[in-house]
Structures are given as structure tokens and as C-alpha cells.
Amino acid sequence: MKVLVINTGSSSLKYQLFDMKAGKVLAKGLCDRIGLGHSFVKQSNDNGNNFQKEMDLKDHHDAIKEVIQMLTDEEYGVIQNMSEITSVGHRVVHGGEKFYESALINDEVLNTIKESIDLAPLHNGPNLIGIQACKKLLPDVPMVAVFDTAFHQTMPKRSYIYALPYSLYEEKGIRRYGFHGTSHKYVSERAAILLNKPYDTLKIVTCHLGNGSSICAVRNGIAIDTSMGYTPLDGVPMGTRCGSIDPAIVTGLIEHDNYDAAMLNDLLNKQSGVFGISGISSDFRDLDEASKKGNERAELALEVFSYSVKKYIGSYAAAMGGIDALVFTAGIGENNSAIRKSILDGLEFLGIEVDEEKNNLRGKELDISKPGARVRTLVIPTNEELAIAKETVKILKK
Ligand code: ADP
């Protein structure tokens, strides 16, 4: 059984082909600069071969055609022909309120994804184009949509209703949705397996810390709260996104400084976060280096980030009545031991005790807690593509 996982962005398309029986990735690749000129495709195969080709990719249809070509190519390919692809899993960012779980793609599902475009125009638009292009090229292959929002759909109303006029929720769907759901689900399930405890008995806080960051509270196998909101801008400060701020800052900038929607979108999404505070970089490696050299704003950016994550952990411990496991994942969560340390310093009162030596280890899945600690603190590499492939198989089996 070979599952192709597709993650479409506005001008890029990432893909991975899984052999589910053998439990391995046969090839992974990226089509970039779609529709922008100087497009290219690069692919790395499990046998260690890497390829890159420049070509004109006018649109996502061209890109998916090229993906199939690369996967079946005599020289670059990993399969003989495209009939070996048994199913396709698509990452879809926004499932709105309709999708509690992944869905087999049919006309009804496609229409519902279309209806959610207004909620996430930057993401769902390209996701839909990717699905439609795939449908044309692989008409007989079943396809599954795996939503970033689905895992969070179990949140109780008190977690997702904003204190705005209720009509905005009823008429326009303005509420907290949450994102990175595939990752939060994957690492929280892995945590239960690593701890050898039933998933539905645990209180887990998962910290997905990458360019985009979000925290999630998972009680008894169900997401009950998360830091991202109506859009992925809410919550902790990120690489270039501001996270939660006082909304009066926005109205003030409109009233007094002539900001319009495009300027505000750019300011809040691209000029803010740790990049905005430091004025140096959105990459935590650069900030670590600058801070070590005495750059105070780089140090401040790192402190603001860790302090915000620490507060979410505390508030989710309060929401769940304690924590059994705390999980770090994604680029920063998996690799940056200094940030983990500064987030966790002072949380001993919750039962979180980390072994400094273990915290400095690098590896696959790690328990970095001190032996007798009440809370198990884990580092678990996320694997959203594998999770999408597994979901695809699960939905098709139903
Ligand atoms: P995205 O949200 O785009 O998937 P990532 O999960 O790759 O982002 O996270 C990017 C962040 O992870 C960067 O700030 C970077 O500093 C950090 N990071 C990634 N890899 C490493 C590494 N090997 N060592 C330290 N930091 C890393």
C-alpha cells in the first residue's frame, strides 16, 4: 500500500510517498516557485539519491503532474507507474466546524472545504487547488482530507467562544479553531505509548514550537484547549507572528497612524514575533547566537517567548487539574535545549523536574525528566506527513 501525502501552499507543494507495509518513506520532495517563474522540483529518495530540476510550473496542476513524473521516472523514480499509488492524503488547513475528523474526499466534502475558504484564504485556497489537480490526474485513486483544525473540534464552548457579540459566532463563525492539530494529536498519542499508559487516562500539554507555535491541552485523549485561535496568529509570539496582543493596538494604529488591512496583516504576521522584538531574525538559532554575544533585544525576544509558553503550561495545568506529561515538538521544541530549560525553570511546583544532562541529549524520542518526577517531560519529533498517511489508511479502511 503506497500513500502519497500532499501539502499544498500558495506557491509550493510538498510531497512524500509512503510504503505503509514496509513502514518507510520512499521519496520526499518539494515543488517551489509555482507560477512565479524559475520553478524547481527537488526530491530525495530513500536510497540516498537526491535530484533537483528547474522547469516552468505554471500552476499546481503542472506541479502534481511533475510529482507523478518524478516518482515514476526511469532515472529518478521509486515506483514503476502511477497505478502503484493506492491513495492520496491531503493536508487541509481549515475544516471549519464541520470536520471532527479526516474525511474521504467526495463532492460534498469538496464543497464544505470551499465554504471554509473565507476562514483561511491563504491556506484552503491552495489546498483545494491541490486536491482538484490531483483528482484530474489520478481520477480513480481515493483521496482523504486531513484537517489541521479537526483535533481541536472537541474543545468545549467555554474554550472556543470569544467574548464578542454572540452573533459574530453564529453569523460569521468567529471563534477559536486552533491549528497544528495533526501534530498535537500525533505527539500526544506517542506520549501515551511511550509512557505505557492508556491515552484516555492522561492529562497532557503539547508544545509545538516551530516558526509557528501552538500549545494544546489534551485531557483523556481529547483536546480541551489550544493557544491558536480564529487564525494561526493567536497565542504565543512566533517567528514573525505577534501572538495574542491587546486588540486596541490595532484600532489605535488605524485611527492614529493610517494603517489599513494590508499593512496590519503584514505588521502582525510578518514583522512581529521574535523577529519584531529582536530586529535581527525569526530563527531561534540566530537569536541564541546574538544573545550569547550580548545582544539585549535578542535575549529579550527569547525571554518573551519562553515566558509566554510557560504561562500557557501553567494555565492548562489549571484547566485540567494537573499534568501527567508535557511534550515538546517541532524545530525549536525538538532541538533547542536552552529554550526548553528557560520555559521549564520554576515549574517544579507542578511536578515538572528536568534532568539537565538528558535535556542536552539529542535523539529521537526522549524522556528528559528526573527519575522520580511526577510529570514526565518528553521530547517527541513530530511527523505530520506520517500522521496524514496513517489517517488516510484509517479512513479508507472504514
Ligand atoms: P515550521 O513551523 O516552518 O515547520 P520548524 O518546525 O522547522 O518550522 O521550526 C523552525 C525553528 O526551529 C527555527 O527557529 C530554528 O531555529 C529551529 N530549529 C530547527 N532545526 C534546528 C536545529 N537543528 N537546532 C536548533 N534549532 C533548530
PDB file of C-alpha atoms and ligand atoms in Angstrom, residues 180 208-212 282-285 330-332 335-336 362, ligand 1:
ATOM      1  CA  HIS A 180      -1.335  22.130  14.165  1.00  0.00           C
ATOM      2  CA  HIS A 208       4.511  22.561  19.111  1.00  0.00           C
ATOM      3  CA  LEU A 209       7.289  25.167  18.859  1.00  0.00           C
ATOM      4  CA  GLY A 210       8.459  25.971  15.326  1.00  0.00           C
ATOM      5  CA  ASN A 211       8.206  29.001  13.047  1.00  0.00           C
ATOM      6  CA  GLY A 212       4.556  28.837  14.003  1.00  0.00           C
ATOM      7  CA  SER A 282      12.925  34.965  13.220  1.00  0.00           C
ATOM      8  CA  ASP A 283      15.247  31.963  13.537  1.00  0.00           C
ATOM      9  CA  PHE A 284      15.963  30.936  17.112  1.00  0.00           C
ATOM     10  CA  ARG A 285      19.471  29.774  16.209  1.00  0.00           C
ATOM     11  CA  ALA A 330       8.790  20.846  16.136  1.00  0.00           C
ATOM     12  CA  GLY A 331      12.013  22.687  15.198  1.00  0.00           C
ATOM     13  CA  ILE A 332      12.511  24.611  18.452  1.00  0.00           C
ATOM     14  CA  ASN A 335      16.237  20.961  19.139  1.00  0.00           C
ATOM     15  CA  ASN A 336      16.593  23.960  21.425  1.00  0.00           C
ATOM     16  CA  ARG A 362      19.686  14.815  21.003  1.00  0.00           C
TER      17      ARG A 362
HETATM   18  P1  ADP B   1       7.948  25.296  10.610  1.00  0.00           P
HETATM   19  O1  ADP B   1       6.910  25.833  11.542  1.00  0.00           O
HETATM   20  O2  ADP B   1       8.226  26.201   9.441  1.00  0.00           O
HETATM   21  O3  ADP B   1       7.787  23.836  10.259  1.00  0.00           O
HETATM   22  P2  ADP B   1      10.231  24.363  12.158  1.00  0.00           P
HETATM   23  O4  ADP B   1       9.454  23.399  12.971  1.00  0.00           O
HETATM   24  O5  ADP B   1      11.228  23.852  11.189  1.00  0.00           O
HETATM   25  O6  ADP B   1       9.299  25.429  11.474  1.00  0.00           O
HETATM   26  O7  ADP B   1      10.997  25.316  13.200  1.00  0.00           O
HETATM   27  C1  ADP B   1      11.859  26.336  12.837  1.00  0.00           C
HETATM   28  C2  ADP B   1      12.635  26.790  14.081  1.00  0.00           C
HETATM   29  O8  ADP B   1      13.282  25.637  14.607  1.00  0.00           O
HETATM   30  C3  ADP B   1      13.716  27.828  13.831  1.00  0.00           C
HETATM   31  O9  ADP B   1      13.563  28.920  14.720  1.00  0.00           O
HETATM   32  C4  ADP B   1      15.020  27.102  14.125  1.00  0.00           C
HETATM   33  O10 ADP B   1      15.891  27.906  14.863  1.00  0.00           O
HETATM   34  C5  ADP B   1      14.621  25.913  14.957  1.00  0.00           C
HETATM   35  N1  ADP B   1      15.439  24.749  14.587  1.00  0.00           N
HETATM   36  C6  ADP B   1      15.213  23.902  13.561  1.00  0.00           C
HETATM   37  N2  ADP B   1      16.200  22.945  13.497  1.00  0.00           N
HETATM   38  C7  ADP B   1      17.066  23.214  14.499  1.00  0.00           C
HETATM   39  C8  ADP B   1      18.261  22.606  14.986  1.00  0.00           C
HETATM   40  N3  ADP B   1      18.778  21.528  14.403  1.00  0.00           N
HETATM   41  N4  ADP B   1      18.864  23.171  16.057  1.00  0.00           N
HETATM   42  C9  ADP B   1      18.321  24.258  16.680  1.00  0.00           C
HETATM   43  N5  ADP B   1      17.203  24.871  16.251  1.00  0.00           N
HETATM   44  C10 ADP B   1      16.569  24.367  15.202  1.00  0.00           C
END
